[in-house]
Short mmCIF file of N, CA and C in Angstrom, two decimals:
data_model
loop_
_atom_site.label_atom_id
_atom_site.label_comp_id
_atom_site.label_asym_id
_atom_site.label_seq_id
_atom_site.Cartn_x
_atom_site.Cartn_y
_atom_site.Cartn_z
N UNK A 1 10.12 -21.54 -1.37
CA UNK A 1 9.49 -22.53 -2.22
C UNK A 1 9.71 -22.08 -3.66
N UNK A 2 10.06 -23.01 -4.52
CA UNK A 2 10.24 -22.70 -5.93
C UNK A 2 9.34 -23.60 -6.76
N UNK A 3 8.59 -22.98 -7.67
CA UNK A 3 7.78 -23.72 -8.63
C UNK A 3 8.42 -23.46 -9.98
N UNK A 4 8.76 -24.54 -10.69
CA UNK A 4 9.48 -24.36 -11.94
C UNK A 4 8.89 -25.24 -13.04
N UNK A 5 8.57 -24.59 -14.15
CA UNK A 5 8.17 -25.31 -15.35
C UNK A 5 8.94 -24.69 -16.51
N UNK A 6 8.41 -23.62 -17.10
CA UNK A 6 9.15 -22.91 -18.15
C UNK A 6 10.14 -21.91 -17.55
N UNK A 7 9.75 -21.31 -16.45
CA UNK A 7 10.62 -20.41 -15.68
C UNK A 7 10.42 -20.72 -14.20
N UNK A 8 11.32 -20.24 -13.38
CA UNK A 8 11.20 -20.44 -11.93
C UNK A 8 10.39 -19.30 -11.32
N UNK A 9 9.51 -19.66 -10.40
CA UNK A 9 8.73 -18.68 -9.62
C UNK A 9 9.02 -19.00 -8.16
N UNK A 10 9.68 -18.05 -7.48
CA UNK A 10 10.12 -18.27 -6.11
C UNK A 10 9.23 -17.51 -5.13
N UNK A 11 8.88 -18.19 -4.05
CA UNK A 11 8.06 -17.60 -2.99
C UNK A 11 8.77 -17.82 -1.66
N UNK A 12 8.92 -16.75 -0.91
CA UNK A 12 9.48 -16.86 0.43
C UNK A 12 8.31 -16.69 1.41
N UNK A 13 8.05 -17.73 2.19
CA UNK A 13 7.00 -17.69 3.21
C UNK A 13 7.69 -17.64 4.56
N UNK A 14 7.45 -16.56 5.29
CA UNK A 14 8.07 -16.38 6.60
C UNK A 14 7.01 -16.59 7.68
N UNK A 15 7.07 -17.72 8.40
CA UNK A 15 6.12 -17.94 9.50
C UNK A 15 6.57 -17.16 10.74
N UNK A 16 5.64 -16.43 11.33
CA UNK A 16 5.95 -15.63 12.52
C UNK A 16 4.80 -15.69 13.52
N UNK A 17 5.14 -15.45 14.77
CA UNK A 17 4.11 -15.32 15.81
C UNK A 17 3.81 -13.85 16.06
N UNK A 18 4.80 -13.00 15.87
CA UNK A 18 4.65 -11.56 16.07
C UNK A 18 4.76 -10.86 14.71
N UNK A 19 3.65 -10.33 14.23
CA UNK A 19 3.62 -9.73 12.89
C UNK A 19 4.57 -8.54 12.76
N UNK A 20 4.67 -7.72 13.81
CA UNK A 20 5.54 -6.54 13.75
C UNK A 20 7.00 -6.94 13.55
N UNK A 21 7.48 -7.90 14.33
CA UNK A 21 8.86 -8.39 14.18
C UNK A 21 9.03 -9.11 12.85
N UNK A 22 7.98 -9.78 12.42
CA UNK A 22 8.02 -10.48 11.14
C UNK A 22 8.18 -9.53 9.97
N UNK A 23 7.51 -8.38 10.02
CA UNK A 23 7.64 -7.39 8.95
C UNK A 23 9.07 -6.87 8.85
N UNK A 24 9.70 -6.66 10.00
CA UNK A 24 11.11 -6.22 10.00
C UNK A 24 12.00 -7.29 9.37
N UNK A 25 11.82 -8.53 9.78
CA UNK A 25 12.63 -9.64 9.25
C UNK A 25 12.38 -9.81 7.75
N UNK A 26 11.13 -9.65 7.32
CA UNK A 26 10.79 -9.77 5.90
C UNK A 26 11.51 -8.70 5.07
N UNK A 27 11.59 -7.49 5.61
CA UNK A 27 12.32 -6.41 4.91
C UNK A 27 13.79 -6.77 4.73
N UNK A 28 14.39 -7.37 5.76
CA UNK A 28 15.79 -7.80 5.68
C UNK A 28 15.96 -8.91 4.64
N UNK A 29 15.05 -9.88 4.66
CA UNK A 29 15.15 -11.02 3.74
C UNK A 29 14.95 -10.61 2.28
N UNK A 30 14.15 -9.58 2.04
CA UNK A 30 13.96 -9.09 0.66
C UNK A 30 15.29 -8.66 0.03
N UNK A 31 16.19 -8.16 0.86
CA UNK A 31 17.50 -7.72 0.37
C UNK A 31 18.43 -8.90 0.10
N UNK A 32 18.22 -9.99 0.84
CA UNK A 32 19.14 -11.13 0.77
C UNK A 32 18.66 -12.29 -0.10
N UNK A 33 17.35 -12.49 -0.16
CA UNK A 33 16.79 -13.67 -0.82
C UNK A 33 15.95 -13.22 -2.02
N UNK A 34 16.39 -13.54 -3.24
CA UNK A 34 15.60 -13.14 -4.41
C UNK A 34 14.35 -14.03 -4.55
N UNK A 35 13.20 -13.38 -4.72
CA UNK A 35 11.93 -14.10 -4.91
C UNK A 35 10.96 -13.19 -5.63
N UNK A 36 9.96 -13.80 -6.26
CA UNK A 36 8.91 -13.03 -6.92
C UNK A 36 7.83 -12.62 -5.92
N UNK A 37 7.74 -13.34 -4.83
CA UNK A 37 6.69 -13.09 -3.86
C UNK A 37 7.23 -13.33 -2.44
N UNK A 38 6.86 -12.44 -1.52
CA UNK A 38 7.25 -12.56 -0.12
C UNK A 38 5.97 -12.56 0.71
N UNK A 39 5.79 -13.59 1.54
CA UNK A 39 4.56 -13.74 2.30
C UNK A 39 4.87 -13.87 3.78
N UNK A 40 4.17 -13.08 4.56
CA UNK A 40 4.26 -13.17 6.01
C UNK A 40 3.09 -14.03 6.47
N UNK A 41 3.36 -15.12 7.15
CA UNK A 41 2.32 -16.05 7.60
C UNK A 41 2.30 -16.09 9.12
N UNK A 42 1.10 -16.09 9.66
CA UNK A 42 0.93 -16.10 11.10
C UNK A 42 -0.12 -17.13 11.49
N UNK A 43 0.00 -17.73 12.68
CA UNK A 43 -1.02 -18.68 13.11
C UNK A 43 -2.31 -18.00 13.57
N UNK A 44 -2.28 -16.66 13.68
CA UNK A 44 -3.46 -15.91 14.11
C UNK A 44 -3.83 -14.87 13.06
N UNK A 45 -5.12 -14.60 12.94
CA UNK A 45 -5.60 -13.58 12.01
C UNK A 45 -5.10 -12.21 12.46
N UNK A 46 -4.48 -11.49 11.54
CA UNK A 46 -3.93 -10.17 11.82
C UNK A 46 -3.88 -9.41 10.50
N UNK A 47 -4.30 -8.15 10.49
CA UNK A 47 -4.31 -7.40 9.24
C UNK A 47 -2.92 -7.23 8.64
N UNK A 48 -1.87 -7.36 9.45
CA UNK A 48 -0.50 -7.24 8.94
C UNK A 48 0.00 -8.56 8.36
N UNK A 49 -0.66 -9.66 8.70
CA UNK A 49 -0.30 -10.98 8.18
C UNK A 49 -1.39 -11.45 7.23
N UNK A 50 -1.18 -11.28 5.95
CA UNK A 50 -2.24 -11.63 5.00
C UNK A 50 -2.55 -13.12 4.92
N UNK A 51 -1.64 -13.96 5.35
CA UNK A 51 -1.87 -15.40 5.25
C UNK A 51 -1.87 -16.01 6.65
N UNK A 52 -2.98 -16.64 7.00
CA UNK A 52 -3.08 -17.34 8.27
C UNK A 52 -2.76 -18.81 8.01
N UNK A 53 -1.73 -19.32 8.67
CA UNK A 53 -1.36 -20.72 8.57
C UNK A 53 -1.37 -21.30 9.97
N UNK A 54 -2.31 -22.19 10.21
CA UNK A 54 -2.47 -22.74 11.54
C UNK A 54 -3.13 -24.11 11.45
N UNK A 55 -2.76 -25.00 12.36
CA UNK A 55 -3.41 -26.30 12.39
C UNK A 55 -4.85 -26.18 12.88
N UNK A 56 -5.20 -25.03 13.43
CA UNK A 56 -6.55 -24.80 13.93
C UNK A 56 -7.45 -24.10 12.90
N UNK A 57 -6.88 -23.74 11.77
CA UNK A 57 -7.64 -23.04 10.73
C UNK A 57 -7.76 -23.94 9.51
N UNK A 58 -8.95 -24.38 9.22
CA UNK A 58 -9.18 -25.36 8.16
C UNK A 58 -8.77 -24.83 6.78
N UNK A 59 -8.81 -23.53 6.59
CA UNK A 59 -8.49 -22.97 5.28
C UNK A 59 -7.00 -22.73 5.06
N UNK A 60 -6.16 -23.08 6.04
CA UNK A 60 -4.71 -22.90 5.87
C UNK A 60 -4.18 -23.66 4.66
N UNK A 61 -4.63 -24.89 4.47
CA UNK A 61 -4.19 -25.67 3.31
C UNK A 61 -4.61 -24.97 2.02
N UNK A 62 -5.82 -24.45 2.01
CA UNK A 62 -6.31 -23.78 0.79
C UNK A 62 -5.53 -22.52 0.49
N UNK A 63 -5.10 -21.81 1.53
CA UNK A 63 -4.28 -20.62 1.31
C UNK A 63 -2.92 -21.00 0.70
N UNK A 64 -2.34 -22.09 1.17
CA UNK A 64 -1.09 -22.58 0.56
C UNK A 64 -1.35 -23.04 -0.87
N UNK A 65 -2.51 -23.65 -1.09
CA UNK A 65 -2.89 -24.07 -2.43
C UNK A 65 -2.95 -22.87 -3.36
N UNK A 66 -3.46 -21.73 -2.89
CA UNK A 66 -3.50 -20.51 -3.71
C UNK A 66 -2.09 -20.08 -4.11
N UNK A 67 -1.17 -20.14 -3.17
CA UNK A 67 0.22 -19.75 -3.45
C UNK A 67 0.82 -20.69 -4.50
N UNK A 68 0.60 -21.99 -4.32
CA UNK A 68 1.10 -22.97 -5.30
C UNK A 68 0.46 -22.77 -6.66
N UNK A 69 -0.84 -22.52 -6.69
CA UNK A 69 -1.56 -22.29 -7.95
C UNK A 69 -0.99 -21.07 -8.67
N UNK A 70 -0.76 -19.99 -7.92
CA UNK A 70 -0.18 -18.78 -8.52
C UNK A 70 1.20 -19.09 -9.09
N UNK A 71 2.01 -19.84 -8.35
CA UNK A 71 3.34 -20.21 -8.83
C UNK A 71 3.28 -21.07 -10.07
N UNK A 72 2.34 -22.02 -10.10
CA UNK A 72 2.19 -22.89 -11.27
C UNK A 72 1.78 -22.09 -12.50
N UNK A 73 0.91 -21.12 -12.33
CA UNK A 73 0.45 -20.29 -13.45
C UNK A 73 1.56 -19.36 -13.92
N UNK A 74 2.24 -18.72 -12.99
CA UNK A 74 3.30 -17.77 -13.35
C UNK A 74 4.49 -18.46 -14.01
N UNK A 75 4.73 -19.73 -13.71
CA UNK A 75 5.90 -20.41 -14.26
C UNK A 75 5.61 -21.18 -15.55
N UNK A 76 4.35 -21.21 -15.97
CA UNK A 76 3.94 -22.00 -17.14
C UNK A 76 3.54 -21.10 -18.30
N UNK A 77 4.28 -21.18 -19.40
CA UNK A 77 3.93 -20.40 -20.59
C UNK A 77 3.07 -21.21 -21.57
N UNK A 78 3.15 -22.53 -21.51
CA UNK A 78 2.47 -23.39 -22.48
C UNK A 78 0.97 -23.48 -22.33
N UNK A 79 0.49 -23.43 -21.11
CA UNK A 79 -0.95 -23.52 -20.83
C UNK A 79 -1.58 -24.76 -21.46
N UNK A 80 -0.94 -25.91 -21.25
CA UNK A 80 -1.45 -27.17 -21.81
C UNK A 80 -2.40 -27.87 -20.83
N UNK A 81 -2.06 -27.84 -19.52
CA UNK A 81 -2.91 -28.54 -18.56
C UNK A 81 -3.30 -27.60 -17.42
N UNK A 82 -4.47 -27.85 -16.86
CA UNK A 82 -5.03 -27.03 -15.79
C UNK A 82 -4.21 -27.24 -14.52
N UNK A 83 -3.73 -26.15 -13.91
CA UNK A 83 -2.95 -26.30 -12.68
C UNK A 83 -3.83 -26.69 -11.48
N UNK A 84 -5.14 -26.58 -11.61
CA UNK A 84 -6.03 -26.92 -10.50
C UNK A 84 -6.41 -28.40 -10.51
N UNK A 85 -6.80 -28.93 -11.70
CA UNK A 85 -7.25 -30.33 -11.73
C UNK A 85 -6.40 -31.24 -12.62
N UNK A 86 -5.53 -30.65 -13.46
CA UNK A 86 -4.65 -31.45 -14.30
C UNK A 86 -5.20 -31.80 -15.67
N UNK A 87 -6.45 -31.44 -15.94
CA UNK A 87 -7.04 -31.73 -17.25
C UNK A 87 -6.55 -30.74 -18.29
N UNK A 88 -6.93 -30.94 -19.54
CA UNK A 88 -6.47 -30.12 -20.66
C UNK A 88 -7.07 -28.72 -20.61
N UNK A 89 -6.22 -27.72 -20.89
CA UNK A 89 -6.67 -26.33 -21.04
C UNK A 89 -6.89 -26.04 -22.52
N UNK A 90 -7.91 -25.24 -22.81
CA UNK A 90 -8.16 -24.81 -24.19
C UNK A 90 -8.29 -23.30 -24.22
N UNK A 91 -7.81 -22.69 -25.30
CA UNK A 91 -7.97 -21.25 -25.47
C UNK A 91 -9.45 -20.95 -25.66
N UNK A 92 -9.97 -19.99 -24.90
CA UNK A 92 -11.37 -19.61 -24.98
C UNK A 92 -11.51 -18.11 -25.11
N UNK A 93 -12.73 -17.63 -25.06
CA UNK A 93 -13.00 -16.21 -25.24
C UNK A 93 -12.50 -15.36 -24.06
N UNK A 94 -12.42 -15.96 -22.87
CA UNK A 94 -12.01 -15.20 -21.69
C UNK A 94 -10.57 -15.47 -21.27
N UNK A 95 -9.94 -16.47 -21.86
CA UNK A 95 -8.59 -16.86 -21.50
C UNK A 95 -8.44 -18.35 -21.74
N UNK A 96 -7.55 -18.99 -21.03
CA UNK A 96 -7.40 -20.44 -21.13
C UNK A 96 -8.38 -21.09 -20.18
N UNK A 97 -9.21 -22.00 -20.70
CA UNK A 97 -10.29 -22.58 -19.92
C UNK A 97 -10.13 -24.08 -19.78
N UNK A 98 -10.46 -24.57 -18.58
CA UNK A 98 -10.48 -26.01 -18.32
C UNK A 98 -11.93 -26.47 -18.46
N UNK A 99 -12.17 -27.40 -19.35
CA UNK A 99 -13.52 -27.90 -19.56
C UNK A 99 -13.98 -28.73 -18.36
N UNK A 100 -13.05 -29.34 -17.65
CA UNK A 100 -13.41 -30.21 -16.53
C UNK A 100 -13.83 -29.43 -15.29
N UNK A 101 -12.96 -28.56 -14.77
CA UNK A 101 -13.28 -27.85 -13.52
C UNK A 101 -13.71 -26.41 -13.74
N UNK A 102 -13.71 -25.93 -14.99
CA UNK A 102 -14.16 -24.60 -15.39
C UNK A 102 -13.25 -23.46 -14.92
N UNK A 103 -12.02 -23.79 -14.50
CA UNK A 103 -11.07 -22.75 -14.14
C UNK A 103 -10.66 -21.99 -15.39
N UNK A 104 -10.61 -20.67 -15.29
CA UNK A 104 -10.16 -19.82 -16.39
C UNK A 104 -8.92 -19.08 -15.92
N UNK A 105 -7.89 -19.09 -16.77
CA UNK A 105 -6.65 -18.34 -16.51
C UNK A 105 -6.58 -17.27 -17.58
N UNK A 106 -6.52 -16.02 -17.13
CA UNK A 106 -6.49 -14.91 -18.09
C UNK A 106 -5.40 -13.93 -17.70
N UNK A 107 -4.84 -13.28 -18.70
CA UNK A 107 -3.85 -12.24 -18.44
C UNK A 107 -4.53 -10.90 -18.59
N UNK A 108 -4.30 -10.03 -17.64
CA UNK A 108 -4.84 -8.67 -17.67
C UNK A 108 -3.67 -7.69 -17.63
N UNK A 109 -3.97 -6.43 -17.91
CA UNK A 109 -2.95 -5.41 -17.85
C UNK A 109 -3.41 -4.31 -16.89
N UNK A 110 -2.56 -3.93 -15.98
CA UNK A 110 -2.87 -2.86 -15.04
C UNK A 110 -2.77 -1.53 -15.78
N UNK A 111 -3.89 -0.80 -15.92
CA UNK A 111 -3.83 0.48 -16.63
C UNK A 111 -3.09 1.56 -15.85
N UNK A 112 -3.00 1.40 -14.54
CA UNK A 112 -2.31 2.38 -13.71
C UNK A 112 -0.80 2.26 -13.85
N UNK A 113 -0.29 1.02 -13.78
CA UNK A 113 1.16 0.80 -13.84
C UNK A 113 1.61 0.19 -15.16
N UNK A 114 0.68 -0.09 -16.05
CA UNK A 114 0.97 -0.68 -17.36
C UNK A 114 1.83 -1.94 -17.24
N UNK A 115 1.41 -2.83 -16.31
CA UNK A 115 2.10 -4.10 -16.10
C UNK A 115 1.10 -5.24 -16.25
N UNK A 116 1.52 -6.34 -16.85
CA UNK A 116 0.61 -7.49 -16.97
C UNK A 116 0.55 -8.30 -15.67
N UNK A 117 -0.57 -8.98 -15.46
CA UNK A 117 -0.74 -9.89 -14.34
C UNK A 117 -1.78 -10.94 -14.72
N UNK A 118 -1.76 -12.04 -14.00
CA UNK A 118 -2.72 -13.12 -14.27
C UNK A 118 -3.85 -13.10 -13.25
N UNK A 119 -5.03 -13.50 -13.72
CA UNK A 119 -6.19 -13.69 -12.85
C UNK A 119 -6.75 -15.07 -13.12
N UNK A 120 -7.43 -15.62 -12.13
CA UNK A 120 -8.14 -16.88 -12.31
C UNK A 120 -9.55 -16.70 -11.78
N UNK A 121 -10.46 -17.40 -12.40
CA UNK A 121 -11.84 -17.40 -11.93
C UNK A 121 -12.50 -18.66 -12.45
N UNK A 122 -13.71 -18.89 -12.00
CA UNK A 122 -14.46 -20.07 -12.40
C UNK A 122 -15.50 -19.64 -13.43
N UNK A 123 -15.43 -20.23 -14.59
CA UNK A 123 -16.35 -19.87 -15.68
C UNK A 123 -17.80 -20.14 -15.27
N UNK A 124 -18.66 -19.17 -15.55
CA UNK A 124 -20.10 -19.24 -15.27
C UNK A 124 -20.41 -19.44 -13.79
N UNK A 125 -19.53 -18.96 -12.94
CA UNK A 125 -19.73 -19.07 -11.50
C UNK A 125 -20.40 -17.81 -10.98
N UNK A 126 -21.30 -17.94 -10.03
CA UNK A 126 -21.99 -16.80 -9.46
C UNK A 126 -21.78 -16.73 -7.96
N UNK A 127 -21.40 -15.57 -7.49
CA UNK A 127 -21.32 -15.33 -6.06
C UNK A 127 -22.67 -14.96 -5.47
N UNK A 128 -23.69 -14.85 -6.30
CA UNK A 128 -24.98 -14.33 -5.86
C UNK A 128 -25.95 -15.40 -5.37
N UNK A 129 -25.60 -16.66 -5.45
CA UNK A 129 -26.54 -17.72 -5.04
C UNK A 129 -26.87 -17.63 -3.55
N UNK A 130 -25.92 -17.27 -2.74
CA UNK A 130 -26.13 -17.05 -1.32
C UNK A 130 -25.52 -15.69 -1.04
N UNK A 131 -26.20 -14.84 -0.29
CA UNK A 131 -25.63 -13.52 -0.05
C UNK A 131 -24.32 -13.67 0.71
N UNK A 132 -23.41 -12.78 0.44
CA UNK A 132 -22.11 -12.83 1.11
C UNK A 132 -22.26 -12.68 2.61
N UNK A 133 -23.23 -11.86 3.05
CA UNK A 133 -23.44 -11.69 4.48
C UNK A 133 -23.85 -13.01 5.12
N UNK A 134 -24.76 -13.73 4.47
CA UNK A 134 -25.21 -15.02 5.00
C UNK A 134 -24.05 -16.01 5.06
N UNK A 135 -23.28 -16.06 3.98
CA UNK A 135 -22.16 -17.00 3.94
C UNK A 135 -21.09 -16.63 4.97
N UNK A 136 -20.76 -15.33 5.06
CA UNK A 136 -19.74 -14.89 6.01
C UNK A 136 -20.18 -15.17 7.44
N UNK A 137 -21.45 -14.90 7.73
CA UNK A 137 -21.94 -15.14 9.08
C UNK A 137 -21.88 -16.64 9.39
N UNK A 138 -22.29 -17.46 8.42
CA UNK A 138 -22.29 -18.90 8.63
C UNK A 138 -20.86 -19.43 8.81
N UNK A 139 -19.94 -18.89 8.06
CA UNK A 139 -18.55 -19.36 8.12
C UNK A 139 -17.69 -18.56 9.10
N UNK A 140 -18.26 -17.49 9.67
CA UNK A 140 -17.52 -16.58 10.55
C UNK A 140 -16.26 -16.04 9.85
N UNK A 141 -16.45 -15.61 8.63
CA UNK A 141 -15.35 -15.08 7.83
C UNK A 141 -15.64 -13.64 7.46
N UNK A 142 -14.59 -12.87 7.18
CA UNK A 142 -14.81 -11.54 6.62
C UNK A 142 -15.34 -11.73 5.21
N UNK A 143 -15.95 -10.69 4.64
CA UNK A 143 -16.61 -10.82 3.34
C UNK A 143 -15.65 -11.21 2.22
N UNK A 144 -14.43 -10.63 2.18
CA UNK A 144 -13.49 -10.98 1.11
C UNK A 144 -13.01 -12.42 1.26
N UNK A 145 -12.81 -12.89 2.49
CA UNK A 145 -12.40 -14.28 2.69
C UNK A 145 -13.55 -15.23 2.38
N UNK A 146 -14.78 -14.79 2.62
CA UNK A 146 -15.94 -15.61 2.29
C UNK A 146 -16.03 -15.81 0.79
N UNK A 147 -15.78 -14.75 0.02
CA UNK A 147 -15.82 -14.87 -1.44
C UNK A 147 -14.74 -15.82 -1.94
N UNK A 148 -13.54 -15.73 -1.39
CA UNK A 148 -12.45 -16.64 -1.78
C UNK A 148 -12.81 -18.08 -1.43
N UNK A 149 -13.42 -18.27 -0.27
CA UNK A 149 -13.81 -19.62 0.14
C UNK A 149 -14.87 -20.19 -0.80
N UNK A 150 -15.82 -19.34 -1.20
CA UNK A 150 -16.85 -19.82 -2.12
C UNK A 150 -16.26 -20.20 -3.47
N UNK A 151 -15.16 -19.56 -3.84
CA UNK A 151 -14.48 -19.90 -5.10
C UNK A 151 -13.50 -21.04 -4.90
N UNK A 152 -13.54 -21.68 -3.74
CA UNK A 152 -12.64 -22.79 -3.41
C UNK A 152 -11.18 -22.36 -3.48
N UNK A 153 -10.92 -21.08 -3.18
CA UNK A 153 -9.57 -20.52 -3.15
C UNK A 153 -8.85 -20.68 -4.49
N UNK A 154 -9.61 -20.67 -5.58
CA UNK A 154 -9.00 -20.75 -6.92
C UNK A 154 -8.56 -19.39 -7.43
N UNK A 155 -8.93 -18.32 -6.75
CA UNK A 155 -8.48 -16.99 -7.18
C UNK A 155 -7.02 -16.80 -6.77
N UNK A 156 -6.21 -16.31 -7.70
CA UNK A 156 -4.80 -16.08 -7.38
C UNK A 156 -4.53 -14.61 -7.12
N UNK A 157 -5.53 -13.76 -7.35
CA UNK A 157 -5.44 -12.35 -6.99
C UNK A 157 -6.49 -12.09 -5.91
N UNK A 158 -6.28 -11.10 -5.08
CA UNK A 158 -7.29 -10.81 -4.06
C UNK A 158 -8.61 -10.40 -4.71
N UNK A 159 -9.73 -10.69 -4.04
CA UNK A 159 -11.05 -10.29 -4.53
C UNK A 159 -11.84 -9.70 -3.38
N UNK A 160 -12.82 -8.89 -3.75
CA UNK A 160 -13.74 -8.35 -2.75
C UNK A 160 -14.91 -9.31 -2.60
N UNK A 161 -15.80 -9.02 -1.68
CA UNK A 161 -16.98 -9.85 -1.46
C UNK A 161 -17.88 -9.89 -2.69
N UNK A 162 -17.83 -8.84 -3.51
CA UNK A 162 -18.66 -8.79 -4.72
C UNK A 162 -18.01 -9.45 -5.93
N UNK A 163 -16.81 -9.97 -5.76
CA UNK A 163 -16.13 -10.60 -6.88
C UNK A 163 -15.25 -9.66 -7.66
N UNK A 164 -15.07 -8.44 -7.17
CA UNK A 164 -14.16 -7.52 -7.84
C UNK A 164 -12.74 -8.03 -7.70
N UNK A 165 -12.04 -8.06 -8.82
CA UNK A 165 -10.62 -8.46 -8.80
C UNK A 165 -9.79 -7.26 -8.38
N UNK A 166 -8.97 -7.45 -7.37
CA UNK A 166 -8.09 -6.38 -6.91
C UNK A 166 -6.75 -6.57 -7.60
N UNK A 167 -6.35 -5.58 -8.37
CA UNK A 167 -5.11 -5.65 -9.14
C UNK A 167 -3.93 -5.82 -8.19
N UNK A 168 -3.08 -6.85 -8.42
CA UNK A 168 -1.91 -7.05 -7.55
C UNK A 168 -0.83 -5.99 -7.77
N UNK A 169 -0.92 -5.25 -8.87
CA UNK A 169 0.09 -4.23 -9.16
C UNK A 169 -0.19 -2.92 -8.41
N UNK A 170 -1.42 -2.41 -8.51
CA UNK A 170 -1.73 -1.10 -7.94
C UNK A 170 -2.76 -1.17 -6.81
N UNK A 171 -3.28 -2.37 -6.53
CA UNK A 171 -4.27 -2.61 -5.46
C UNK A 171 -5.61 -1.91 -5.72
N UNK A 172 -5.90 -1.60 -6.99
CA UNK A 172 -7.18 -0.99 -7.34
C UNK A 172 -8.06 -2.03 -8.03
N UNK A 173 -9.34 -1.72 -8.13
CA UNK A 173 -10.29 -2.59 -8.81
C UNK A 173 -10.46 -2.09 -10.24
N UNK A 174 -10.16 -2.94 -11.22
CA UNK A 174 -10.30 -2.56 -12.63
C UNK A 174 -11.53 -3.17 -13.27
N UNK A 175 -11.98 -4.33 -12.76
CA UNK A 175 -13.16 -4.96 -13.34
C UNK A 175 -13.75 -5.97 -12.36
N UNK A 176 -15.04 -6.20 -12.48
CA UNK A 176 -15.71 -7.23 -11.68
C UNK A 176 -15.99 -8.38 -12.62
N UNK A 177 -15.33 -9.48 -12.42
CA UNK A 177 -15.46 -10.64 -13.28
C UNK A 177 -16.85 -11.23 -13.22
N UNK A 178 -17.55 -11.00 -12.09
CA UNK A 178 -18.88 -11.57 -11.90
C UNK A 178 -20.00 -10.53 -12.01
N UNK A 179 -19.69 -9.34 -12.56
CA UNK A 179 -20.70 -8.29 -12.68
C UNK A 179 -21.70 -8.55 -13.79
N UNK A 180 -21.34 -9.37 -14.74
CA UNK A 180 -22.21 -9.66 -15.87
C UNK A 180 -23.47 -10.39 -15.38
N UNK A 181 -24.67 -9.78 -15.54
CA UNK A 181 -25.90 -10.39 -15.06
C UNK A 181 -26.18 -11.76 -15.67
N UNK A 182 -25.63 -12.05 -16.83
CA UNK A 182 -25.88 -13.35 -17.45
C UNK A 182 -25.19 -14.47 -16.69
N UNK A 183 -24.23 -14.13 -15.81
CA UNK A 183 -23.52 -15.13 -15.02
C UNK A 183 -24.36 -15.59 -13.82
N UNK A 184 -25.35 -14.81 -13.45
CA UNK A 184 -26.12 -15.10 -12.24
C UNK A 184 -27.18 -16.15 -12.52
#
């Protein structure tokens, strides 16, 4: 899949039934197919397959939406319109903000690898209104997936149940976007 605006952002999604064989095939394809992102997708939940795509899983569409959202953000330098709702983006104190849906797009820098990356979050959103345990139990989701679901899958980087952004460069937590008590 290619998303192109100012630059092209390519994603290779490999659907597999067997995650182990899929990982081998993905390694081969990395050598042959240039892309910014390589995703192994499986119809069943598996720790080796980060993306579950199944007609039996209601959040499959939202997971694809996350991939498209990340591609739209990575390929757009102008930041004129919100990639989530299409309304106008404005420069704000935390990044580019959509007044309509409150999506914020911000660039961060990984202090470990000294590489830039983008994050998205919902302005003035709180994960604390319902405990993550209650939400996860109700939705039968793991805590990190419950947090993503509560954010309507608008996060383009992985997050923990507490809203900690997991850096896509080094896989460490550098800041909690929702730690500010004034957001609650």
